[in-house]
């Protein structure tokens, strides 16, 4: 079973690095330069042998010094070019892997993001691909040179003196037998270390992203302790890894030193007996020293390979996920068409029903308000309208077109969604306004949208105006300012359906009234769905849908529901009191 898993892992790793972005001629040139460079380095000890034997025999040839220096220079130049090309190939491979992973992440469905920490994506995009980069860009070139050097050196040593070479053949298998079991343990530890690193990355993102909450609740000490515990877990995994590396490295040195001592003793006896020249013994020792870097690189490469094996598995966990196919289906215009949700049922976990058999309709020129207590399922309805999730049962129609036959790209392009979180990206106000737009807009268009959202005044007061930086998540703007920017973005959209999820919750009464007027102008040609708690927003709606515990318990106008729906009347009374209190506080 384990051998099958290993075979699968190496097969996946091979598939991962088999990218078409790498030029085969470029790779061939790099390998050829490595071969030539290594061959040149293998010739150097032979010159040294002749040089020493000639010197000892008083048959010294001064030309050998010149040839030796020439070989050194050639070897340096060739190896430099080879290493650069191999590193370039490695960088291209890693670029291709990261690009493939990034493309995959962006097309994953929302449900996957619901169940995965953001730190996981950061860890796999940066840390796991970084391990592969180190292996491919740094250690893989060394191993290629090492293999060539090892094969060439052993071949020369066999021809030079087969008896001395036997010592190497005995020692190297012993080293492999010692290192291999330790490498398996290193793989298990490395996989755990990568998982803990991902968890800690997620923790950092969460704490830094909510640093105002941390400071407002004076939770610095709590987070310091939590961070220390997470760091201790990383330390413990790193310590276990260090212990294994501490065994591998000294064992490698021990075996190598044993080889050298054995060669020196046995070679010295033979030199004394006259069956071996000093030049041959010194050349042999030089070749043995030339074997040290390849052997060391093999051990390091083997250790890194175990880490990469775990990283590959984690990367493929994402790559093997099903992606959203945005283009599958028909392209349909929503212009002048009704949207109708029929018998929608939905559950996040296939057990607890969140939306239970609801139906509703929206027409162009209408504003439909979803009202109800928190947790009733209103935002989930919007997520179903956006097709972030697929309903467990039921369907949504536009005109006579089922959503199942309309492509996601066509469907979502007809919606403009203003979330209650007022999401802004790092960048300028201009960049946030035009984000996601598929059509060209002028500065005049931007200012008109800002005016409709009652945001033109504060933007005009900023020194950089449209080019003012908003900071990460819009931290440089107030809650109301961020909300007005997101509403202005919706006004710029050519979408036929507007979804407003508590879109005016952070606005003061005067600003909300102004925005309401803009929405009334906008709804002449569009269908607007709103989730609202404020009475002014609710009253302006053509239809109100009351949602409670995932079910629609009433539909109608404000006046109709006040008379016929006891729960709605109670809800409105509560909101009316809350609004009065908020106005007095303001």
Coordinates of C-alpha atoms in Angstrom, one line a residue:
X1 CA 0.0 0.0 0.0
X2 CA 2.8 2.4 0.9
X3 CA 4.7 1.6 -2.3
X4 CA 1.5 2.5 -4.3
X5 CA 1.2 5.8 -2.4
X6 CA 4.9 6.6 -3.1
X7 CA 4.5 5.7 -6.7
X8 CA 1.4 7.9 -6.9
X9 CA 3.2 10.8 -5.2
X10 CA 6.2 10.6 -7.6
X11 CA 3.9 10.3 -10.5
X12 CA 2.1 13.4 -9.4
X13 CA 5.3 15.3 -8.9
X14 CA 6.5 14.3 -12.4
X15 CA 3.2 15.5 -13.8
X16 CA 3.4 18.8 -11.8
X17 CA 6.9 19.7 -13.2
X18 CA 6.1 18.4 -16.8
X19 CA 5.2 21.9 -18.0
X20 CA 5.2 22.9 -21.6
X21 CA 6.6 26.3 -20.7
X22 CA 10.1 24.8 -20.5
X23 CA 12.0 24.7 -23.8
X24 CA 13.5 21.3 -24.6
X25 CA 16.3 22.8 -26.7
X26 CA 17.2 25.1 -23.7
X27 CA 17.2 22.2 -21.3
X28 CA 19.3 20.1 -23.7
X29 CA 21.9 23.0 -24.0
X30 CA 22.0 23.3 -20.2
X31 CA 22.6 19.6 -19.8
X32 CA 25.2 19.6 -22.6
X33 CA 27.1 22.4 -20.9
X34 CA 26.9 20.6 -17.6
X35 CA 28.3 17.4 -19.2
X36 CA 31.2 19.3 -20.8
X37 CA 31.9 21.2 -17.6
X38 CA 32.0 18.0 -15.6
X39 CA 34.1 16.2 -18.1
X40 CA 36.6 19.1 -18.0
X41 CA 36.7 18.9 -14.2
X42 CA 37.3 15.2 -14.4
X43 CA 40.4 15.8 -16.6
X44 CA 42.0 18.1 -14.1
X45 CA 43.2 15.4 -11.7
X46 CA 44.7 13.4 -14.6
X47 CA 46.9 16.5 -15.4
X48 CA 47.7 16.8 -11.7
X49 CA 48.8 13.1 -11.7
X50 CA 51.1 13.6 -14.7
X51 CA 52.4 16.8 -13.2
X52 CA 53.3 15.2 -9.9
X53 CA 54.7 12.0 -11.4
X54 CA 56.8 14.1 -13.8
X55 CA 58.0 16.3 -11.0
X56 CA 59.0 13.3 -8.9
X57 CA 60.7 11.7 -11.9
X58 CA 62.4 15.0 -12.7
X59 CA 60.6 14.9 -16.1
X60 CA 58.7 18.2 -15.5
X61 CA 56.7 19.7 -18.4
X62 CA 55.9 23.4 -17.9
X63 CA 53.2 23.2 -20.6
X64 CA 51.1 21.2 -18.1
X65 CA 50.7 24.3 -15.9
X66 CA 49.3 26.3 -18.8
X67 CA 46.9 23.5 -19.8
X68 CA 45.8 23.1 -16.1
X69 CA 45.0 26.8 -15.8
X70 CA 43.2 26.8 -19.1
X71 CA 41.1 23.8 -18.0
X72 CA 40.2 25.6 -14.7
X73 CA 39.0 28.7 -16.6
X74 CA 37.0 26.6 -19.1
X75 CA 35.3 24.7 -16.3
X76 CA 34.4 27.8 -14.4
X77 CA 32.8 29.5 -17.5
X78 CA 30.9 26.4 -18.7
X79 CA 29.6 25.5 -15.2
X80 CA 28.4 29.1 -14.8
X81 CA 26.4 29.1 -18.0
X82 CA 25.0 25.7 -17.2
X83 CA 23.9 26.6 -13.7
X84 CA 22.2 29.8 -15.0
X85 CA 20.3 27.9 -17.6
X86 CA 19.2 25.2 -15.2
X87 CA 18.1 27.8 -12.7
X88 CA 16.2 29.7 -15.4
X89 CA 14.4 26.4 -16.3
X90 CA 13.6 25.9 -12.6
X91 CA 12.2 29.4 -12.3
X92 CA 10.0 28.9 -15.4
X93 CA 8.7 25.6 -14.0
X94 CA 7.8 27.2 -10.7
X95 CA 6.2 30.2 -12.4
X96 CA 4.0 27.7 -14.4
X97 CA 3.0 25.8 -11.3
X98 CA 2.1 29.0 -9.4
X99 CA 0.2 30.3 -12.3
X100 CA -1.7 27.1 -12.7
X101 CA -2.5 27.0 -9.0
X102 CA -3.6 30.7 -9.0
X103 CA -5.9 30.1 -11.9
X104 CA -7.4 27.1 -10.2
X105 CA -8.0 28.9 -6.9
X106 CA -9.9 31.8 -8.6
X107 CA -12.3 29.3 -10.3
X108 CA -13.0 27.3 -7.2
X109 CA -16.6 27.5 -6.0
X110 CA -17.6 29.6 -3.0
X111 CA -18.3 26.4 -1.0
X112 CA -14.6 25.5 -1.1
X113 CA -13.6 28.9 0.3
X114 CA -16.2 28.5 3.1
X115 CA -14.4 25.3 4.3
X116 CA -10.8 26.5 3.8
X117 CA -8.8 29.0 5.8
X118 CA -7.2 31.8 3.7
X119 CA -3.8 30.9 5.2
X120 CA -4.0 27.5 3.4
X121 CA -4.0 29.2 0.0
X122 CA -1.1 31.5 1.0
X123 CA 0.9 28.5 2.3
X124 CA 0.3 26.5 -0.8
X125 CA 0.9 29.3 -3.2
X126 CA 4.1 30.6 -1.5
X127 CA 5.5 27.9 0.9
X128 CA 4.7 24.7 -1.0
X129 CA 5.7 26.1 -4.4
X130 CA 8.8 27.6 -2.7
X131 CA 9.9 24.1 -1.7
X132 CA 9.5 23.0 -5.3
X133 CA 11.4 26.1 -6.5
X134 CA 14.3 25.3 -4.1
X135 CA 14.4 21.7 -5.4
X136 CA 14.1 22.5 -9.1
X137 CA 16.1 25.7 -9.3
X138 CA 18.9 25.1 -6.7
X139 CA 19.3 21.4 -5.9
X140 CA 18.2 19.8 -9.2
X141 CA 21.1 21.4 -11.2
X142 CA 23.5 20.2 -8.5
X143 CA 22.2 16.7 -8.7
X144 CA 22.5 16.6 -12.5
X145 CA 26.1 17.7 -12.3
X146 CA 26.6 15.3 -9.4
X147 CA 25.3 12.3 -11.4
X148 CA 27.6 13.2 -14.3
X149 CA 30.5 13.7 -12.0
X150 CA 29.8 10.5 -10.0
X151 CA 29.6 8.3 -13.1
X152 CA 32.6 9.9 -14.7
X153 CA 34.7 9.8 -11.6
X154 CA 33.9 6.2 -10.8
X155 CA 34.7 5.2 -14.4
X156 CA 38.0 6.9 -14.3
X157 CA 38.8 5.5 -10.8
X158 CA 38.1 2.0 -12.1
X159 CA 40.5 2.4 -14.9
X160 CA 43.1 4.2 -12.7
X161 CA 43.0 1.6 -9.9
X162 CA 40.2 -1.0 -9.5
X163 CA 41.4 -2.2 -6.1
X164 CA 41.1 1.2 -4.5
X165 CA 37.7 1.8 -6.1
X166 CA 36.3 -1.3 -4.4
X167 CA 36.5 0.6 -1.1
X168 CA 34.0 3.2 -2.5
X169 CA 31.6 0.4 -3.7
X170 CA 31.5 -1.0 -0.2
X171 CA 30.9 2.4 1.6
X172 CA 28.3 4.1 -0.7
X173 CA 25.6 1.4 -0.4
X174 CA 26.1 1.5 3.4
X175 CA 25.4 5.2 3.3
X176 CA 22.2 4.7 1.3
X177 CA 20.9 2.0 3.6
X178 CA 21.4 4.4 6.6
X179 CA 19.8 7.5 5.0
X180 CA 16.8 5.9 3.2
X181 CA 14.8 5.1 6.4
X182 CA 15.5 8.5 7.9
X183 CA 14.2 10.1 4.7
X184 CA 10.8 8.4 5.2
X185 CA 10.6 9.8 8.7
X186 CA 11.5 13.2 7.3
X187 CA 8.6 13.1 4.9
X188 CA 6.1 12.5 7.7
X189 CA 7.6 15.4 9.7
X190 CA 7.7 17.7 6.7
X191 CA 4.1 17.1 5.9
X192 CA 3.1 18.0 9.5
X193 CA 5.3 21.0 9.4
X194 CA 3.7 22.3 6.2
X195 CA 0.2 21.8 7.7
X196 CA 1.2 23.7 10.8
X197 CA 2.8 26.5 8.7
X198 CA -0.5 26.8 6.7
X199 CA -2.5 27.0 10.0
X200 CA -0.2 29.7 11.4
X201 CA -0.3 31.7 8.1
X202 CA -4.1 31.6 8.4
X203 CA -3.8 32.8 12.0
X204 CA -1.6 35.7 11.0
X205 CA -4.0 36.8 8.3
X206 CA -7.0 36.6 10.7
X207 CA -5.4 38.5 13.5
X208 CA -3.8 41.2 11.3
X209 CA -7.0 41.6 9.3
X210 CA -8.9 42.2 12.5
X211 CA -6.3 44.1 14.4
X212 CA -8.8 46.8 15.4
X213 CA -10.9 44.2 17.1
X214 CA -7.8 42.9 18.9
X215 CA -6.9 46.3 20.2
X216 CA -10.4 47.4 21.0
X217 CA -10.9 44.4 23.2
X218 CA -7.3 44.6 24.6
X219 CA -6.7 41.0 23.4
X220 CA -3.0 41.5 22.6
X221 CA -1.9 39.3 25.5
X222 CA -4.4 36.6 24.4
X223 CA -3.1 36.6 20.8
X224 CA 0.5 36.7 22.0
X225 CA -0.2 33.5 23.9
X226 CA -2.1 31.9 21.0
X227 CA 0.7 32.9 18.7
X228 CA 3.3 31.5 21.1
X229 CA 1.5 28.1 21.2
X230 CA 1.3 28.0 17.4
X231 CA 5.0 28.9 17.1
X232 CA 5.9 26.2 19.6
X233 CA 4.2 23.6 17.4
X234 CA 6.3 24.9 14.5
X235 CA 9.4 24.7 16.7
X236 CA 8.6 21.1 17.7
X237 CA 8.2 20.0 14.1
X238 CA 11.4 21.9 13.2
X239 CA 13.2 20.3 16.1
X240 CA 12.3 16.8 15.0
X241 CA 13.4 17.7 11.5
X242 CA 16.7 19.1 12.9
X243 CA 17.3 15.9 14.8
X244 CA 17.1 13.7 11.7
X245 CA 19.3 16.1 9.7
X246 CA 21.7 16.0 12.7
X247 CA 21.9 12.3 12.2
X248 CA 22.2 12.3 8.4
X249 CA 25.0 14.9 8.1
X250 CA 27.4 13.4 10.6
X251 CA 26.8 9.9 9.3
X252 CA 27.6 11.1 5.8
X253 CA 30.8 12.7 7.0
X254 CA 31.7 9.6 9.0
X255 CA 31.3 7.3 6.0
X256 CA 33.2 9.8 3.7
X257 CA 36.1 10.1 6.3
X258 CA 36.2 6.3 6.5
X259 CA 36.6 6.1 2.8
X260 CA 39.4 8.7 2.8
X261 CA 41.2 6.9 5.7
X262 CA 40.9 3.6 4.0
X263 CA 42.2 4.9 0.7
X264 CA 45.2 6.7 2.4
X265 CA 46.2 3.6 4.4
X266 CA 45.7 1.1 1.6
X267 CA 47.2 3.5 -1.0
X268 CA 50.2 4.3 1.3
X269 CA 51.0 0.6 1.7
X270 CA 50.9 0.1 -2.1
X271 CA 53.1 3.2 -2.7
X272 CA 55.6 1.9 -0.2
X273 CA 55.5 -1.5 -2.0
X274 CA 56.1 0.3 -5.4
X275 CA 52.7 -0.9 -7.0
X276 CA 51.2 2.6 -7.0
X277 CA 52.7 6.0 -7.8
X278 CA 52.3 9.0 -5.5
X279 CA 50.8 10.9 -8.4
X280 CA 48.1 8.2 -8.9
X281 CA 47.3 8.2 -5.2
X282 CA 47.0 12.0 -5.0
X283 CA 44.9 12.1 -8.2
X284 CA 42.7 9.3 -6.7
X285 CA 42.2 11.4 -3.5
X286 CA 41.4 14.5 -5.6
X287 CA 38.7 12.4 -7.4
X288 CA 37.4 11.2 -4.0
X289 CA 37.1 14.8 -2.9
X290 CA 35.3 15.6 -6.1
X291 CA 32.8 12.9 -5.1
X292 CA 32.0 14.7 -1.8
X293 CA 29.8 17.5 -3.3
X294 CA 27.7 15.1 -5.4
X295 CA 27.2 12.8 -2.5
X296 CA 26.3 15.8 -0.2
X297 CA 24.0 17.1 -2.9
X298 CA 22.3 13.7 -3.2
X299 CA 21.6 13.6 0.5
X300 CA 20.3 17.2 0.5
X301 CA 18.3 16.5 -2.6
X302 CA 16.8 13.3 -1.1
X303 CA 15.8 15.2 2.1
X304 CA 14.3 18.1 0.1
X305 CA 12.5 15.5 -2.1
X306 CA 10.6 14.2 0.9
X307 CA 9.4 17.7 1.7
X308 CA 8.4 18.3 -1.9
X309 CA 6.5 15.0 -1.9
X310 CA 4.3 16.4 0.9
X311 CA 4.0 19.8 -0.9
X312 CA 3.0 18.1 -4.1
X313 CA 0.2 16.2 -2.3
X314 CA -1.1 19.5 -0.8
X315 CA -1.0 21.3 -4.1
X316 CA -2.9 18.5 -5.9
X317 CA -5.6 18.7 -3.2
X318 CA -6.4 22.1 -4.8
X319 CA -5.7 21.1 -8.4
X320 CA -8.0 18.1 -8.1
X321 CA -11.0 20.1 -6.9
X322 CA -13.8 20.7 -9.3
X323 CA -13.8 24.2 -10.8
X324 CA -16.7 26.4 -11.9
X325 CA -17.1 26.4 -15.6
X326 CA -18.1 30.0 -16.3
X327 CA -18.7 29.6 -20.1
X328 CA -20.9 26.4 -20.0
X329 CA -24.4 27.2 -21.0
X330 CA -26.3 29.9 -23.0
X331 CA -25.7 33.6 -23.0
X332 CA -29.0 35.3 -22.2
X333 CA -30.0 39.0 -21.8
X334 CA -32.0 39.8 -18.7
X335 CA -33.3 43.0 -20.2
X336 CA -37.1 43.4 -19.7
X337 CA -37.4 39.9 -18.2
X338 CA -38.9 38.8 -15.0
X339 CA -36.8 36.7 -12.6
X340 CA -38.7 34.0 -10.8
X341 CA -37.5 31.7 -8.0
X342 CA -39.5 28.5 -7.7
X343 CA -39.6 26.2 -4.7
X344 CA -36.0 26.9 -3.6
X345 CA -34.6 24.7 -0.9
X346 CA -31.1 24.8 0.3
X347 CA -28.8 23.4 3.0
X348 CA -25.1 24.1 3.7
X349 CA -24.4 20.7 5.2
X350 CA -27.1 18.5 3.7
X351 CA -28.7 18.2 7.1
X352 CA -29.9 21.6 8.4
X353 CA -32.2 23.2 5.9
X354 CA -31.5 27.0 5.7
X355 CA -34.0 27.8 2.9
X356 CA -37.2 25.8 2.8
X357 CA -39.4 25.7 -0.3
X358 CA -39.6 29.5 -1.1
X359 CA -40.9 31.1 -4.3
X360 CA -40.8 34.8 -5.3
X361 CA -40.7 37.0 -8.4
X362 CA -39.1 40.3 -9.4
X363 CA -39.9 42.5 -12.4
X364 CA -38.0 45.3 -14.1
X365 CA -38.9 48.6 -12.4
X366 CA -39.5 46.9 -9.0
X367 CA -37.8 47.1 -5.7
X368 CA -38.3 44.0 -3.6
X369 CA -37.3 44.0 0.1
X370 CA -36.4 40.9 2.1
X371 CA -37.2 41.5 5.7
X372 CA -36.9 39.3 8.8
X373 CA -34.9 38.5 11.9
X374 CA -31.2 37.9 11.8
X375 CA -30.3 34.3 10.7
X376 CA -33.6 33.9 8.8
X377 CA -31.8 33.1 5.5
X378 CA -32.0 36.5 3.6
X379 CA -28.3 36.6 2.7
X380 CA -28.4 33.0 1.6
X381 CA -31.2 33.8 -0.8
X382 CA -28.9 36.4 -2.4
X383 CA -26.2 33.9 -2.6
X384 CA -28.6 31.5 -4.4
X385 CA -29.6 34.4 -6.8
X386 CA -25.9 35.0 -7.5
X387 CA -25.5 31.2 -8.0
X388 CA -22.7 31.1 -5.4
X389 CA -24.4 27.9 -4.3
X390 CA -26.7 25.4 -6.1
X391 CA -30.1 24.9 -4.5
X392 CA -30.8 21.5 -3.1
X393 CA -34.2 21.6 -4.8
X394 CA -36.0 24.1 -7.0
X395 CA -35.0 26.4 -9.8
X396 CA -34.6 30.1 -10.8
X397 CA -35.9 31.3 -14.1
X398 CA -35.3 34.5 -16.1
X399 CA -38.1 34.9 -18.5
X400 CA -38.6 31.3 -19.7
X401 CA -34.9 30.4 -19.3
X402 CA -33.8 28.1 -16.5
X403 CA -30.6 29.1 -14.7
X404 CA -29.4 25.6 -15.3
X405 CA -29.1 26.4 -19.0
X406 CA -27.5 29.8 -18.6
X407 CA -23.7 30.1 -18.3
X408 CA -22.4 31.4 -15.0
X409 CA -20.5 34.2 -16.8
X410 CA -23.7 35.4 -18.5
X411 CA -25.8 35.0 -15.3
X412 CA -23.4 36.9 -13.0
X413 CA -22.8 39.6 -15.5
X414 CA -26.5 40.6 -15.1
X415 CA -26.2 41.0 -11.3
X416 CA -24.5 43.7 -9.3
X417 CA -24.1 42.7 -5.7
X418 CA -23.4 45.2 -2.9
X419 CA -22.5 43.2 0.2
X420 CA -23.1 44.2 3.8
X421 CA -19.3 44.0 4.4
X422 CA -18.5 46.9 2.1
X423 CA -15.7 45.1 0.5
X424 CA -12.9 47.3 -1.0
X425 CA -9.6 46.2 -2.4
X426 CA -6.2 47.8 -1.7
X427 CA -5.7 50.5 -4.3
X428 CA -7.3 53.8 -5.3
X429 CA -10.9 54.9 -5.3
X430 CA -10.8 54.8 -9.1
X431 CA -9.6 51.2 -9.2
X432 CA -12.3 50.2 -6.7
X433 CA -15.1 51.9 -8.7
X434 CA -14.1 50.2 -12.0
X435 CA -13.3 46.8 -10.5
X436 CA -15.2 44.1 -12.4
X437 CA -16.6 46.4 -15.1
X438 CA -16.5 45.0 -18.6
X439 CA -17.1 48.4 -20.3
X440 CA -15.1 51.6 -20.5
X441 CA -16.0 54.5 -18.2
X442 CA -14.9 58.1 -18.2
X443 CA -14.0 60.2 -15.2
X444 CA -17.3 62.0 -15.8
X445 CA -19.1 58.6 -15.4
X446 CA -17.2 58.0 -12.2
X447 CA -18.2 61.4 -10.7
X448 CA -21.8 60.9 -11.7
X449 CA -21.9 57.5 -10.0
X450 CA -20.3 59.0 -6.9
X451 CA -22.9 61.8 -6.9
X452 CA -25.8 59.3 -7.1
X453 CA -24.2 57.5 -4.1
X454 CA -23.7 60.9 -2.2
X455 CA -20.0 60.3 -2.2
X456 CA -18.8 63.0 -4.6
X457 CA -18.3 65.6 -1.8
X458 CA -15.9 63.6 0.4
X459 CA -13.9 62.2 -2.6
X460 CA -13.6 65.8 -4.0
X461 CA -12.2 66.9 -0.7
X462 CA -9.4 64.3 -0.8
X463 CA -6.0 65.7 -2.1
X464 CA -5.7 62.9 -4.7
X465 CA -9.5 62.6 -5.3
X466 CA -10.2 59.6 -7.5
X467 CA -6.6 58.5 -7.2
X468 CA -6.6 58.5 -3.4
X469 CA -5.5 55.2 -1.8
X470 CA -8.1 53.5 0.4
X471 CA -5.8 51.2 2.2
X472 CA -6.1 47.5 2.9
X473 CA -9.9 46.6 3.0
X474 CA -10.6 50.4 2.7
X475 CA -9.1 51.1 6.2
X476 CA -8.5 54.8 5.4
X477 CA -12.2 55.4 4.8
X478 CA -15.1 55.4 7.3
X479 CA -17.8 52.7 7.2
X480 CA -20.2 55.1 5.6
X481 CA -17.7 56.2 3.0
X482 CA -16.8 52.6 2.1
X483 CA -20.5 51.8 1.7
X484 CA -21.1 54.8 -0.6
X485 CA -18.1 53.7 -2.8
X486 CA -19.6 50.2 -3.2
X487 CA -23.0 51.6 -4.0
X488 CA -21.4 53.9 -6.6
X489 CA -19.7 50.9 -8.1
X490 CA -23.1 49.3 -8.4
X491 CA -24.5 52.4 -10.2
X492 CA -21.7 52.1 -12.8
X493 CA -22.7 48.5 -13.6
X494 CA -24.8 47.7 -16.6
X495 CA -26.3 44.8 -14.7
X496 CA -30.1 44.4 -14.9
X497 CA -30.5 43.1 -11.3
X498 CA -29.2 44.9 -8.3
X499 CA -28.7 43.0 -5.0
X500 CA -28.3 45.3 -1.9
X501 CA -27.5 43.4 1.3
X502 CA -27.9 46.0 4.1
X503 CA -26.2 48.4 1.6
X504 CA -27.3 51.5 3.5
X505 CA -26.8 50.2 7.1
X506 CA -23.7 52.4 7.7
X507 CA -25.2 55.6 6.3
X508 CA -26.8 58.4 8.3
X509 CA -30.5 59.2 7.7
X510 CA -29.9 62.1 5.4
X511 CA -27.4 60.2 3.2
X512 CA -29.7 57.2 3.1
X513 CA -32.6 59.3 1.9
X514 CA -30.4 60.8 -0.9
X515 CA -29.3 57.3 -2.0
X516 CA -32.9 56.1 -1.9
X517 CA -33.8 58.8 -4.4
X518 CA -31.0 57.6 -6.7
X519 CA -32.2 54.0 -6.3
X520 CA -35.8 55.0 -7.3
X521 CA -34.4 56.6 -10.5
X522 CA -32.3 53.5 -11.2
X523 CA -35.1 51.0 -10.7
X524 CA -37.0 52.4 -13.7
X525 CA -35.0 50.0 -15.8
X526 CA -33.7 47.4 -13.4
X527 CA -34.9 44.9 -10.8
X528 CA -33.7 45.7 -7.3
X529 CA -33.6 43.2 -4.4
X530 CA -32.7 44.7 -1.0
X531 CA -32.2 43.2 2.4
X532 CA -33.2 45.9 4.9
X533 CA -34.0 46.7 8.4
X534 CA -34.6 50.5 8.2
X535 CA -38.2 51.5 7.7
X536 CA -37.5 54.1 5.0
X537 CA -35.9 51.5 2.8
X538 CA -38.7 49.0 3.4
X539 CA -41.5 51.5 2.7
X540 CA -40.0 52.5 -0.7
X541 CA -40.2 48.9 -1.8
X542 CA -42.9 47.8 -4.3
X543 CA -43.1 44.4 -2.5
X544 CA -41.9 43.1 0.9
X545 CA -41.1 39.5 1.5
X546 CA -40.9 38.5 5.1
X547 CA -38.5 35.6 5.8
X548 CA -38.5 33.6 9.0
X549 CA -36.5 30.4 9.7
X550 CA -35.8 29.9 6.0
X551 CA -39.5 30.2 4.9
X552 CA -41.5 33.0 3.4
X553 CA -44.3 33.7 5.8
X554 CA -45.7 36.8 4.0
X555 CA -45.6 38.9 0.8
X556 CA -47.1 42.2 0.0
X557 CA -46.8 46.0 0.5
X558 CA -45.9 47.6 3.7
X559 CA -49.5 48.6 4.4
X560 CA -50.8 45.1 3.6
X561 CA -48.4 43.3 5.8
X562 CA -48.9 45.7 8.7
X563 CA -52.6 44.7 8.6
X564 CA -52.3 41.0 7.9
X565 CA -48.9 39.8 9.2
X566 CA -48.5 40.0 13.0
X567 CA -44.8 39.1 13.0
X568 CA -44.0 41.8 10.4
X569 CA -45.9 44.4 12.4
X570 CA -44.0 43.5 15.5
X571 CA -40.7 43.6 13.6
X572 CA -41.4 47.0 12.1
X573 CA -42.4 48.3 15.6
X574 CA -39.1 47.1 17.0
X575 CA -37.1 48.7 14.1
X576 CA -39.0 51.9 14.4
X577 CA -38.0 52.2 18.1
X578 CA -34.4 51.3 17.2
X579 CA -34.3 53.9 14.5
X580 CA -35.6 56.6 16.9
X581 CA -33.0 55.7 19.4
X582 CA -30.2 55.8 16.8
X583 CA -31.4 59.2 15.6
X584 CA -31.5 60.6 19.1
X585 CA -27.9 59.3 19.7
X586 CA -26.7 60.7 16.5

